[in-house]
Coordinates of C-alpha atoms in Angstrom, one line a residue:
Chain A
M1484 CA 144.5 104.2 80.3
A1485 CA 145.0 104.0 84.0
V1486 CA 141.6 102.3 84.1
T1487 CA 142.8 99.4 82.0
D1488 CA 146.0 98.8 83.9
R1489 CA 144.0 98.4 87.1
V1490 CA 141.1 96.5 85.9
K1491 CA 143.1 93.8 84.1
P1492 CA 145.0 92.2 86.9
R1493 CA 141.9 91.9 88.9
S1494 CA 140.4 89.3 86.5
P1495 CA 143.0 87.3 84.8
R1496 CA 140.4 84.5 84.3
R1497 CA 138.3 86.5 81.9
Q1498 CA 138.7 85.3 78.4
S1499 CA 137.2 88.4 76.9
L1500 CA 140.3 90.4 78.0
P1501 CA 142.8 90.9 75.2
P1502 CA 145.8 88.7 75.7
E1503 CA 148.9 90.3 77.1
G1504 CA 151.5 91.0 74.6
T1505 CA 151.4 89.3 71.2
K1506 CA 150.9 85.6 72.0
G1507 CA 149.4 84.7 68.6
V1508 CA 146.8 85.6 66.2
R1509 CA 144.6 82.6 66.9
R1510 CA 144.0 83.5 70.6
L1511 CA 143.3 87.1 69.6
A1512 CA 140.7 86.0 67.2
F1513 CA 139.2 83.7 69.8
S1514 CA 139.0 86.4 72.4
Q1515 CA 137.5 88.8 69.9
K1516 CA 134.9 86.2 69.1
V1517 CA 134.1 85.9 72.8
S1518 CA 133.9 89.6 73.1
K1519 CA 131.5 89.9 70.2
W1520 CA 129.4 87.2 71.7
D1521 CA 129.6 89.0 75.1
V1522 CA 128.3 92.3 73.5
K1523 CA 125.5 90.5 71.7
V1524 CA 124.3 88.3 74.5
S1525 CA 124.9 90.3 77.7
P1526 CA 122.0 92.8 77.3
Y1527 CA 119.6 89.9 77.0
L1528 CA 121.2 88.2 80.0
Y1529 CA 120.7 91.4 82.1
I1530 CA 117.1 91.9 81.2
S1531 CA 116.1 88.3 81.3
P1532 CA 115.8 87.9 85.1
F1533 CA 113.2 90.6 85.0
F1534 CA 111.3 89.3 82.1
I1535 CA 111.3 85.7 83.3
L1536 CA 110.2 86.6 86.8
F1537 CA 107.7 89.1 85.6
A1538 CA 106.2 86.7 83.1
L1539 CA 105.8 84.2 86.0
T1540 CA 104.5 86.5 88.7
G1541 CA 102.7 89.2 86.7
L1542 CA 101.8 88.3 83.2
F1543 CA 100.9 84.6 83.6
P1544 CA 98.5 85.2 86.5
L1545 CA 96.7 87.9 84.5
V1546 CA 96.1 85.6 81.5
Y1547 CA 95.4 82.6 83.8
T1548 CA 92.7 84.8 85.5
A1549 CA 90.9 84.8 82.2
W1550 CA 91.1 81.1 81.9
V1551 CA 89.9 80.5 85.4
S1552 CA 87.0 82.9 84.9
L1553 CA 85.7 80.7 82.0
H1554 CA 85.4 77.6 84.3
S1555 CA 83.6 76.6 87.3
W1556 CA 86.4 76.6 89.8
N1557 CA 86.4 75.9 93.5
L1558 CA 89.0 76.8 96.1
I1559 CA 89.1 73.2 97.4
G1560 CA 88.2 71.1 94.4
G1561 CA 90.1 73.1 91.8
Q1562 CA 89.2 73.3 88.1
G1563 CA 85.7 72.2 87.1
K1564 CA 84.0 72.1 83.7
F1565 CA 84.2 74.9 81.1
T1566 CA 81.3 77.2 81.5
G1567 CA 82.0 79.9 79.0
L1568 CA 80.8 83.3 80.1
E1569 CA 78.5 82.0 82.8
N1570 CA 80.6 83.5 85.6
Y1571 CA 80.4 86.9 84.0
A1572 CA 76.7 86.6 83.5
F1573 CA 76.3 85.7 87.1
A1574 CA 78.4 88.7 88.3
V1575 CA 76.5 91.2 86.1
A1576 CA 73.2 89.8 87.4
Q1577 CA 74.2 90.3 91.0
P1578 CA 72.9 93.3 92.9
Y1579 CA 76.0 93.0 95.2
F1580 CA 78.2 93.4 92.2
W1581 CA 76.5 96.7 91.2
N1582 CA 76.4 97.8 94.8
A1583 CA 80.2 97.3 94.9
V1584 CA 80.7 99.1 91.6
G1585 CA 78.7 102.1 93.0
N1586 CA 80.6 102.1 96.3
T1587 CA 84.0 101.9 94.6
F1588 CA 83.1 104.8 92.3
S1589 CA 81.7 106.9 95.1
I1590 CA 84.7 106.4 97.3
F1591 CA 87.0 107.0 94.4
V1592 CA 85.4 110.3 93.4
L1593 CA 85.2 111.5 97.0
S1594 CA 88.9 110.8 97.5
S1595 CA 90.6 111.6 94.2
L1596 CA 88.9 114.9 93.4
P1597 CA 89.6 116.7 96.7
Q1598 CA 93.0 115.0 96.8
V1599 CA 94.2 116.5 93.5
V1600 CA 92.8 119.9 94.4
I1601 CA 94.3 120.0 97.9
A1602 CA 97.6 118.6 96.7
L1603 CA 97.8 121.4 94.1
V1604 CA 97.2 124.0 96.8
V1605 CA 99.7 122.4 99.2
A1606 CA 102.2 122.2 96.4
A1607 CA 101.7 125.9 95.5
V1608 CA 102.3 126.9 99.1
L1609 CA 105.4 124.6 99.4
D1610 CA 106.7 126.3 96.3
A1611 CA 107.0 129.6 98.1
N1612 CA 110.4 130.7 99.3
L1613 CA 110.1 129.0 102.6
R1614 CA 112.4 128.8 105.6
A1615 CA 113.1 125.2 106.6
R1616 CA 111.9 123.9 103.3
T1617 CA 112.9 120.3 103.8
F1618 CA 111.1 120.2 107.2
W1619 CA 107.8 121.1 105.6
R1620 CA 108.2 118.7 102.8
M1621 CA 108.9 115.9 105.1
G1622 CA 106.0 116.9 107.3
V1623 CA 103.4 116.4 104.6
L1624 CA 104.9 113.0 103.7
V1625 CA 104.7 111.5 107.2
P1626 CA 101.3 109.8 106.5
F1627 CA 102.8 108.0 103.5
V1628 CA 104.8 105.6 105.8
V1629 CA 101.8 104.7 107.9
A1630 CA 100.3 101.4 106.7
P1631 CA 96.8 101.7 105.2
V1632 CA 95.6 99.1 107.7
A1633 CA 96.9 101.3 110.6
V1634 CA 95.3 104.3 109.0
G1635 CA 92.1 102.4 108.8
L1636 CA 92.1 101.5 112.4
I1637 CA 92.9 105.0 113.5
F1638 CA 90.2 106.6 111.5
N1639 CA 87.8 103.9 112.4
N1640 CA 88.1 105.3 115.9
L1641 CA 88.0 108.9 114.9
F1642 CA 84.8 108.2 113.0
A1643 CA 83.3 106.0 115.6
D1644 CA 79.5 106.4 115.8
Q1645 CA 79.6 106.6 119.6
F1646 CA 82.3 108.6 121.4
G1647 CA 84.2 109.2 118.1
L1648 CA 86.2 112.4 118.1
I1649 CA 84.5 113.7 114.9
N1650 CA 81.0 113.1 116.3
E1651 CA 81.9 114.6 119.6
M1652 CA 83.1 117.7 117.7
L1653 CA 79.9 117.8 115.7
K1654 CA 77.9 117.6 118.9
A1655 CA 80.0 120.4 120.5
A1656 CA 79.2 122.5 117.4
G1657 CA 75.5 121.8 118.0
L1658 CA 75.1 119.5 115.0
D1659 CA 73.7 116.0 114.9
P1660 CA 76.2 113.1 115.1
V1661 CA 76.6 111.3 111.8
R1662 CA 76.2 107.5 111.6
W1663 CA 79.5 106.9 109.9
H1664 CA 79.2 103.1 110.0
S1665 CA 75.7 102.7 108.7
D1666 CA 74.9 105.5 106.3
S1667 CA 76.3 104.8 102.8
L1668 CA 77.5 108.2 101.9
A1669 CA 78.9 108.9 105.3
S1670 CA 80.9 105.7 105.4
H1671 CA 82.3 106.5 101.9
L1672 CA 83.3 110.0 103.1
A1673 CA 85.1 108.5 106.1
I1674 CA 87.0 106.0 103.9
A1675 CA 87.8 108.7 101.4
T1676 CA 89.3 110.7 104.2
M1677 CA 91.6 107.9 105.1
V1678 CA 92.8 107.7 101.5
N1679 CA 93.3 111.5 101.3
F1680 CA 95.2 111.4 104.6
R1681 CA 97.7 109.0 103.2
W1682 CA 98.2 110.3 99.6
T1683 CA 97.6 114.0 99.6
G1684 CA 101.2 114.9 100.7
Y1685 CA 102.7 112.4 98.3
N1686 CA 100.9 113.9 95.4
A1687 CA 101.7 117.4 96.6
L1688 CA 105.4 116.6 96.3
I1689 CA 104.9 115.3 92.8
F1690 CA 103.1 118.6 91.9
L1691 CA 105.8 120.6 93.6
A1692 CA 108.5 118.9 91.6
A1693 CA 106.6 119.7 88.4
M1694 CA 106.0 123.3 89.4
Q1695 CA 109.7 123.8 90.0
A1696 CA 110.4 122.5 86.5
I1697 CA 108.4 125.3 85.0
P1698 CA 110.8 127.9 83.4
R1699 CA 111.1 131.0 85.5
D1700 CA 110.7 133.5 82.6
V1701 CA 107.1 132.3 82.2
F1702 CA 106.3 133.7 85.6
E1703 CA 108.4 136.8 85.0
A1704 CA 106.4 137.5 81.8
A1705 CA 103.1 137.0 83.7
T1706 CA 104.3 139.3 86.4
I1707 CA 105.1 142.0 83.9
D1708 CA 101.7 141.5 82.3
G1709 CA 100.3 142.3 85.7
A1710 CA 99.0 138.9 86.8
G1711 CA 98.7 138.4 90.5
R1712 CA 99.8 135.3 92.4
L1713 CA 96.3 133.8 92.2
R1714 CA 95.9 134.5 88.5
Q1715 CA 99.4 133.1 87.9
F1716 CA 98.5 129.9 89.7
F1717 CA 95.3 129.3 87.6
S1718 CA 96.5 130.7 84.3
V1719 CA 100.2 129.6 84.3
T1720 CA 101.0 127.0 86.9
V1721 CA 98.0 124.7 86.5
P1722 CA 98.0 124.5 82.7
M1723 CA 101.7 123.9 82.6
L1724 CA 101.3 121.1 85.0
R1725 CA 99.1 119.2 82.6
P1726 CA 101.2 116.1 82.1
T1727 CA 101.7 115.8 85.8
V1728 CA 98.0 116.2 86.6
I1729 CA 97.3 113.4 84.1
F1730 CA 99.9 111.2 85.6
V1731 CA 98.6 111.7 89.1
V1732 CA 95.0 111.3 88.1
I1733 CA 95.7 108.1 86.3
T1734 CA 97.8 106.5 89.0
S1735 CA 95.2 107.4 91.6
T1736 CA 92.6 105.9 89.4
I1737 CA 94.4 102.6 89.2
G1738 CA 95.0 102.6 92.9
G1739 CA 91.6 104.1 93.9
L1740 CA 89.5 101.6 92.0
Q1741 CA 91.3 98.7 93.7
I1742 CA 90.8 100.0 97.2
F1743 CA 90.6 97.3 99.8
D1744 CA 92.7 97.9 103.0
E1745 CA 90.9 100.8 104.5
P1746 CA 87.3 99.6 103.9
R1747 CA 88.2 96.1 104.9
V1748 CA 89.2 97.2 108.5
F1749 CA 86.4 99.8 108.8
D1750 CA 84.4 97.2 110.7
Q1751 CA 85.1 93.7 112.1
S1752 CA 83.5 91.4 109.6
G1753 CA 85.2 93.0 106.5
L1754 CA 82.2 92.6 104.2
G1755 CA 81.6 96.4 104.1
G1756 CA 79.0 96.9 106.7
A1757 CA 75.8 95.2 107.7
D1758 CA 74.2 96.0 104.3
R1759 CA 77.5 96.2 102.4
Q1760 CA 77.3 100.0 102.5
W1761 CA 81.0 100.3 101.7
Q1762 CA 81.8 97.0 100.1
T1763 CA 84.2 97.7 97.2
L1764 CA 84.9 95.6 94.1
T1765 CA 88.1 94.2 95.4
M1766 CA 86.3 93.3 98.7
Y1767 CA 83.7 91.6 96.6
I1768 CA 86.4 89.6 94.7
W1769 CA 87.7 88.6 98.1
E1770 CA 84.3 87.6 99.3
L1771 CA 83.6 85.5 96.2
G1772 CA 87.0 83.8 96.1
W1773 CA 87.9 83.3 99.8
G1774 CA 84.5 83.7 101.5
Q1775 CA 82.4 81.6 99.1
R1776 CA 85.4 79.7 97.6
N1777 CA 84.3 80.3 94.1
F1778 CA 87.4 81.2 92.1
G1779 CA 85.7 81.2 88.8
R1780 CA 83.3 84.0 89.8
A1781 CA 86.1 85.9 91.6
S1782 CA 88.2 85.8 88.5
A1783 CA 85.3 87.1 86.3
V1784 CA 84.8 90.0 88.6
A1785 CA 88.6 90.7 88.6
W1786 CA 88.5 90.9 84.9
L1787 CA 85.5 93.2 84.9
L1788 CA 87.3 95.4 87.4
F1789 CA 90.3 95.5 85.1
L1790 CA 88.2 96.5 82.2
I1791 CA 86.6 99.3 84.3
I1792 CA 90.0 100.6 85.3
V1793 CA 91.2 100.7 81.8
L1794 CA 88.0 102.5 80.7
I1795 CA 88.1 105.0 83.4
A1796 CA 91.9 105.6 83.0
L1797 CA 91.3 106.4 79.3
L1798 CA 88.3 108.6 80.1
N1799 CA 90.3 110.4 82.7
F1800 CA 93.1 110.9 80.3
L1801 CA 90.8 112.5 77.7
I1802 CA 89.0 114.7 80.2
T1803 CA 92.1 115.9 81.9
K1804 CA 93.8 116.6 78.7
R1805 CA 90.8 118.7 77.5
I1806 CA 90.3 120.7 80.7
A1807 CA 94.0 121.4 81.0
S1808 CA 94.4 122.5 77.3
Q1809 CA 91.4 124.8 77.7
G1810 CA 93.0 126.3 80.7
G1811 CA 96.1 126.9 78.6
R1812 CA 94.2 128.7 75.9
K1813 CA 92.7 131.3 78.2
Chain B
M997 CA 142.7 97.0 94.9
S998 CA 142.4 100.7 94.4
S999 CA 140.7 100.1 91.0
I1000 CA 137.2 100.0 92.4
P1001 CA 137.2 103.4 94.2
M1002 CA 139.0 104.9 91.3
I1003 CA 136.4 103.9 88.7
E1004 CA 133.7 104.6 91.1
Q1005 CA 135.0 108.1 91.6
T1006 CA 134.9 108.6 87.8
A1007 CA 131.4 107.4 87.7
G1008 CA 130.5 109.4 90.7
K1009 CA 131.8 112.5 89.0
A1010 CA 129.8 111.7 86.0
A1011 CA 126.7 111.4 88.1
A1012 CA 127.5 114.7 89.8
R1013 CA 127.9 116.3 86.4
A1014 CA 124.5 115.0 85.4
A1015 CA 123.1 116.3 88.6
A1016 CA 124.6 119.7 87.9
R1017 CA 123.0 119.7 84.5
R1018 CA 119.6 119.1 86.1
G1019 CA 120.6 121.2 89.0
P1020 CA 119.4 124.8 88.4
R1021 CA 115.7 123.9 88.3
A1022 CA 116.0 121.2 90.9
R1023 CA 117.7 123.5 93.4
R1024 CA 115.7 126.6 92.6
S1025 CA 112.7 125.8 94.7
G1026 CA 110.6 128.7 94.1
S1027 CA 113.2 131.3 95.1
G1028 CA 112.9 133.5 92.1
R1029 CA 109.3 133.6 91.2
G1030 CA 109.5 137.2 90.0
D1031 CA 109.3 138.1 93.7
A1032 CA 111.9 136.7 96.0
R1033 CA 110.2 138.0 99.1
R1034 CA 109.7 135.6 102.0
P1035 CA 106.2 134.3 102.4
G1036 CA 104.2 135.7 105.3
F1037 CA 102.2 134.6 108.3
L1038 CA 99.4 133.2 106.2
T1039 CA 101.6 130.8 104.4
Y1040 CA 103.1 129.4 107.5
G1041 CA 99.8 129.2 109.2
F1042 CA 98.5 127.1 106.3
L1043 CA 101.5 124.9 106.5
V1044 CA 101.2 124.4 110.2
A1045 CA 97.5 123.4 109.7
V1046 CA 98.6 120.9 107.0
L1047 CA 101.3 119.5 109.3
L1048 CA 98.9 119.1 112.2
G1049 CA 96.5 117.3 109.8
S1050 CA 99.2 114.8 109.0
L1051 CA 100.4 114.3 112.5
F1052 CA 97.2 114.5 114.5
P1053 CA 95.8 111.0 113.6
L1054 CA 99.1 109.5 114.8
Y1055 CA 99.0 111.5 118.0
W1056 CA 95.4 110.5 118.5
S1057 CA 96.2 106.8 118.2
F1058 CA 98.9 107.2 120.8
L1059 CA 96.5 109.2 123.0
V1060 CA 93.8 106.6 123.0
G1061 CA 96.4 103.8 123.1
S1062 CA 97.8 105.2 126.3
H1063 CA 94.5 105.2 128.2
D1064 CA 92.1 102.4 129.1
N1065 CA 89.2 101.7 126.8
T1066 CA 86.7 103.7 128.8
V1067 CA 88.5 107.0 128.2
L1068 CA 86.4 108.0 125.2
S1069 CA 83.1 107.6 127.1
R1070 CA 84.4 110.0 129.8
G1071 CA 85.2 112.7 127.3
I1072 CA 88.0 113.7 124.9
P1073 CA 91.4 113.2 126.5
L1074 CA 94.1 115.8 125.8
L1075 CA 97.1 114.3 127.3
P1076 CA 98.5 110.8 127.1
G1077 CA 97.7 108.5 130.0
G1078 CA 99.9 105.9 131.7
N1079 CA 98.3 102.8 130.3
F1080 CA 100.3 102.3 127.1
L1081 CA 102.6 99.5 128.4
A1082 CA 99.6 97.6 129.7
N1083 CA 97.9 97.9 126.4
A1084 CA 101.1 96.9 124.6
A1085 CA 101.2 93.8 126.8
K1086 CA 97.7 92.9 125.7
V1087 CA 98.8 93.4 122.1
F1088 CA 101.7 91.0 122.6
D1089 CA 99.4 88.5 124.3
S1090 CA 96.7 88.4 121.6
I1091 CA 98.8 88.4 118.4
P1092 CA 102.2 87.1 117.4
F1093 CA 103.5 90.7 117.2
W1094 CA 107.2 90.1 117.3
K1095 CA 107.0 87.3 114.8
A1096 CA 105.0 89.6 112.5
M1097 CA 107.6 92.3 112.9
G1098 CA 110.3 89.8 112.0
N1099 CA 108.3 88.6 109.0
S1100 CA 107.7 92.1 107.8
L1101 CA 111.4 92.9 108.1
I1102 CA 112.5 89.7 106.2
V1103 CA 109.9 90.2 103.5
S1104 CA 110.6 93.9 103.0
C1105 CA 114.4 93.5 103.0
V1106 CA 114.5 90.5 100.6
T1107 CA 112.0 92.2 98.3
A1108 CA 113.9 95.5 98.3
A1109 CA 117.2 93.8 97.6
S1110 CA 116.0 91.7 94.8
V1111 CA 114.1 94.5 93.1
V1112 CA 117.2 96.7 93.2
V1113 CA 119.5 94.0 91.8
F1114 CA 117.2 93.0 88.9
S1115 CA 116.1 96.5 88.1
T1116 CA 119.7 97.8 88.0
L1117 CA 120.8 95.0 85.7
A1118 CA 117.8 95.5 83.4
G1119 CA 118.0 99.3 83.6
F1120 CA 121.7 99.2 82.7
A1121 CA 121.0 97.2 79.6
F1122 CA 118.0 99.4 78.6
A1123 CA 119.8 102.6 79.2
K1124 CA 123.3 101.9 77.9
L1125 CA 123.5 98.8 75.7
R1126 CA 122.3 98.5 72.2
F1127 CA 120.4 95.4 71.3
R1128 CA 117.7 94.3 69.0
G1129 CA 114.2 94.9 70.4
S1130 CA 115.3 97.0 73.2
K1131 CA 112.8 99.8 72.4
G1132 CA 109.9 97.5 72.1
L1133 CA 110.7 95.7 75.3
L1134 CA 111.0 98.9 77.2
V1135 CA 107.7 100.1 76.0
F1136 CA 106.3 96.8 77.1
V1137 CA 107.8 97.3 80.6
I1138 CA 106.2 100.7 80.8
A1139 CA 102.8 99.5 79.6
T1140 CA 102.8 96.8 82.3
M1141 CA 103.1 99.4 85.0
A1142 CA 99.5 100.4 84.2
V1143 CA 98.3 96.8 84.7
P1144 CA 97.3 96.3 88.3
T1145 CA 99.1 93.0 89.3
Q1146 CA 96.6 92.8 92.1
L1147 CA 94.1 91.4 89.7
G1148 CA 96.1 88.2 89.3
V1149 CA 95.5 87.2 92.9
V1150 CA 93.3 84.2 92.1
P1151 CA 95.7 82.4 89.8
L1152 CA 98.7 83.4 92.0
F1153 CA 96.9 81.8 94.9
I1154 CA 96.2 78.6 92.9
V1155 CA 99.9 78.5 91.9
M1156 CA 101.1 79.1 95.4
S1157 CA 98.9 76.4 96.9
K1158 CA 100.0 73.9 94.2
L1159 CA 103.6 74.6 95.2
G1160 CA 102.6 74.2 98.8
W1161 CA 103.8 77.7 99.6
T1162 CA 100.6 79.2 101.1
G1163 CA 101.2 80.2 104.6
S1164 CA 105.0 80.6 104.0
L1165 CA 106.8 83.9 103.5
W1166 CA 107.9 82.7 100.0
A1167 CA 104.4 83.2 98.9
V1168 CA 104.7 86.9 99.8
I1169 CA 108.3 87.4 98.6
I1170 CA 108.2 85.7 95.2
P1171 CA 105.5 87.8 93.5
G1172 CA 107.3 91.0 94.6
V1173 CA 110.9 90.2 93.5
V1174 CA 110.7 92.2 90.3
T1175 CA 108.7 95.4 89.5
A1176 CA 108.2 97.2 86.2
F1177 CA 108.5 100.4 88.0
G1178 CA 112.0 99.5 89.2
V1179 CA 113.2 98.8 85.7
F1180 CA 111.7 102.0 84.4
W1181 CA 113.2 104.0 87.3
M1182 CA 116.7 102.7 86.9
T1183 CA 116.6 103.0 83.1
Q1184 CA 115.7 106.7 83.4
Y1185 CA 118.4 107.4 86.0
L1186 CA 121.2 105.6 84.3
R1187 CA 120.5 107.2 81.0
D1188 CA 121.4 110.6 82.5
A1189 CA 123.9 109.6 85.1
L1190 CA 126.2 107.4 83.2
P1191 CA 128.0 108.8 80.1
D1192 CA 128.3 106.4 77.2
E1193 CA 132.0 107.3 76.8
L1194 CA 132.8 105.9 80.1
I1195 CA 131.5 102.5 79.2
E1196 CA 133.2 102.7 75.8
A1197 CA 136.4 103.5 77.5
V1198 CA 136.4 100.5 79.8
R1199 CA 135.3 98.3 77.0
M1200 CA 138.2 99.5 74.8
D1201 CA 140.5 98.7 77.7
G1202 CA 139.2 95.1 77.6
A1203 CA 136.6 94.9 80.3
S1204 CA 133.9 92.4 79.7
M1205 CA 130.3 93.4 79.8
I1206 CA 129.8 92.2 83.3
Q1207 CA 132.9 94.1 84.4
A1208 CA 131.5 97.2 82.8
F1209 CA 128.3 96.8 84.7
W1210 CA 130.0 96.0 88.0
Y1211 CA 132.7 98.7 88.0
I1212 CA 130.9 101.4 86.1
G1213 CA 127.1 100.8 86.0
F1214 CA 126.5 99.7 89.5
P1215 CA 128.4 102.4 91.3
A1216 CA 126.8 105.1 89.1
A1217 CA 123.4 103.7 89.9
R1218 CA 123.9 103.7 93.6
P1219 CA 121.9 106.9 94.6
A1220 CA 118.9 105.7 92.5
A1221 CA 119.2 102.2 93.8
A1222 CA 119.1 103.5 97.4
M1223 CA 115.9 105.4 96.6
L1224 CA 114.3 102.4 94.9
A1225 CA 115.2 100.2 97.9
L1226 CA 113.6 102.7 100.2
F1227 CA 110.4 102.8 98.2
T1228 CA 110.1 99.1 97.7
F1229 CA 110.7 98.6 101.4
V1230 CA 107.9 101.0 102.4
A1231 CA 105.5 99.6 99.9
T1232 CA 106.2 96.0 100.9
W1233 CA 106.0 96.8 104.6
T1234 CA 102.6 98.5 104.2
N1235 CA 101.2 95.9 101.8
F1236 CA 98.1 94.1 103.0
F1237 CA 95.8 92.5 100.4
W1238 CA 98.1 89.7 99.2
P1239 CA 99.7 88.8 102.5
F1240 CA 96.2 88.8 104.1
I1241 CA 95.0 86.2 101.5
V1242 CA 98.0 84.0 101.4
L1243 CA 99.4 83.9 105.0
D1244 CA 98.2 82.0 108.0
P1245 CA 97.1 83.9 111.1
S1246 CA 99.9 82.2 113.0
N1247 CA 102.6 83.5 110.7
P1248 CA 101.5 87.0 109.6
T1249 CA 103.1 90.2 108.5
L1250 CA 102.5 93.4 110.5
P1251 CA 99.4 94.7 108.7
V1252 CA 97.8 91.2 108.7
A1253 CA 98.6 91.0 112.4
L1254 CA 96.9 94.4 113.0
Q1255 CA 93.8 93.2 111.3
L1256 CA 93.8 90.1 113.6
L1257 CA 94.2 92.4 116.6
Q1258 CA 91.1 94.3 115.5
A1259 CA 89.2 91.1 115.1
A1260 CA 90.2 90.0 118.6
H1261 CA 89.7 93.4 120.4
F1262 CA 87.0 95.1 118.3
V1263 CA 85.5 96.9 121.3
D1264 CA 88.8 97.7 123.0
Y1265 CA 90.0 100.7 121.0
S1266 CA 92.9 101.3 123.3
V1267 CA 94.5 98.0 122.6
V1268 CA 93.9 98.2 118.9
L1269 CA 95.3 101.7 118.6
A1270 CA 98.3 100.8 120.8
G1271 CA 99.0 98.0 118.3
A1272 CA 98.7 100.5 115.4
V1273 CA 101.2 102.8 117.2
L1274 CA 103.6 99.9 117.8
A1275 CA 103.3 98.8 114.2
T1276 CA 104.0 102.3 112.9
I1277 CA 107.1 103.0 115.0
P1278 CA 109.6 101.1 112.8
L1279 CA 108.6 103.0 109.6
L1280 CA 108.5 106.3 111.5
L1281 CA 112.1 105.6 112.6
L1282 CA 113.1 104.8 109.0
F1283 CA 111.4 108.0 108.0
V1284 CA 113.4 110.0 110.5
V1285 CA 116.6 108.6 109.1
A1286 CA 115.7 108.6 105.4
G1287 CA 112.7 110.9 105.0
R1288 CA 114.8 113.5 103.2
Q1289 CA 115.8 110.9 100.6
L1290 CA 112.2 109.8 100.3
V1291 CA 111.1 113.3 99.6
S1292 CA 113.7 113.9 96.9
G1293 CA 113.0 110.5 95.4
I1294 CA 109.4 111.3 94.9
M1295 CA 110.2 114.7 93.4
Q1296 CA 112.9 113.3 91.1
G1297 CA 110.6 110.5 89.9
A1298 CA 107.9 113.0 89.2
V1299 CA 110.0 115.2 86.9
K1300 CA 111.2 112.2 85.0
G1301 CA 108.0 110.2 84.9

């Protein structure tokens, strides 16, 4: 009751408020009508800014991409004639396209697999009864606030072919220096390292949260059954984390297949090396659209990338589900 | 006048109750894993290694950035040199650094504020109001989270150039003003944190819908809104691909400016890495102030998501 008394005087203008005292049936009916209307319409009013803006900035571009991809379309000249699937046919016939597909997958696998595994291990360690718990958690998250471009520049230096720290260390260990900026696989490894640097701690915290949500008695039962810490980790923790693992794998798929920032700054020209050793699909879209000014082809490749992402996300989902459920049955 | 704090307090208590309900597992943190013993030397050794791994690249960039560019050919430096300010001066000479910093600040603040406002409004409606189609629309929102909006860059660019906005900050701000993630996040939070009875009570007492939102919904949403603002800020600040496409080199955001710096000084690592350090400092400061919230935000989102 106290709430009413204080809310009312603050907004005497509001018509939806019930009239003070008994001023007449008509006004009451009117205000009830207003109130009913208020209840019906308000929810739509509250969600509409999101949907209107999202339709304009998210949904419309996505559909429009499909339209652009079916036309010859130039950055300067704008829309040309309808060409059907010609842009798609062009893309699929390009060796550069397949090179970019291969590079994207290679970098993605090299980054996401170790990332999930290391994040799980880090999470398991953070889950111990630590002193200064928050300090450690914050520590692993520091890389998350470093912009990918800055990460790219820093690792570009660490992986420099000449006088780079990594190569100097390899030399000191009596090994041959690696040509990080010209060998395909080596450059993919370097770029994957950047991605792992930025995201491992973030994913570890997600896993940690999920670990802490596992009911304690499960572990107690496992302890009574004589399972050691390692056995508990593989037979209890990991299978119980299944939904979280799926979540992390799928989000890192969507992000990983779109990778652009780190490989873009791995050299100066931004085309992915002299022989496009590390040109990814998003870099290829950029080259087609803003390098060659061919928006039609860029859009076609964008749609192909989207299809690939959906396909891989689905595949990931099925595989992860299967692996995790097998682990659970053990 | 005292009405706002009063209602806020009530909502705050409700939020606290909801937190308490979630509490036991959130606060447990591995302390009774069958064995409550403190972890040993090995665990801390591992953690120190992980910590060094996350900090070393930053230290390294400062190390190289504080010497001149011949340092690496002379061997690996261990301690910072005295050249940082000279390198920083070169950074300021070759790119519009302060302008980029200001631009990043504007873009990130405006984006974070608008995402919070629109997400809280929509989240309040989805979590607490009954209306036709709400379930379907929410599913739609969640589904769009999986669609990479990055793939719309070509049409977005066409639209922006038709509007004459390419090169201006609007072109960066407008596509980011709403996010599906924000709506999802606020919906999840308000569902738990705000009891239905509270809204019913103020409605009975004659508050309009917008009053119910303003006096009950918004205060209850504050902790989650702060988290969302933090995340949106970091994501916008570090974003590169779209600003790189749509902005002019003369009017960049920080990541775009960094890329320009590399193009101008490709062989001079010291200057480039000094620039990387300078560009990272603001977010590191933010992290020192709000890192704890960032951590708990990630962990909360994970349990709910």
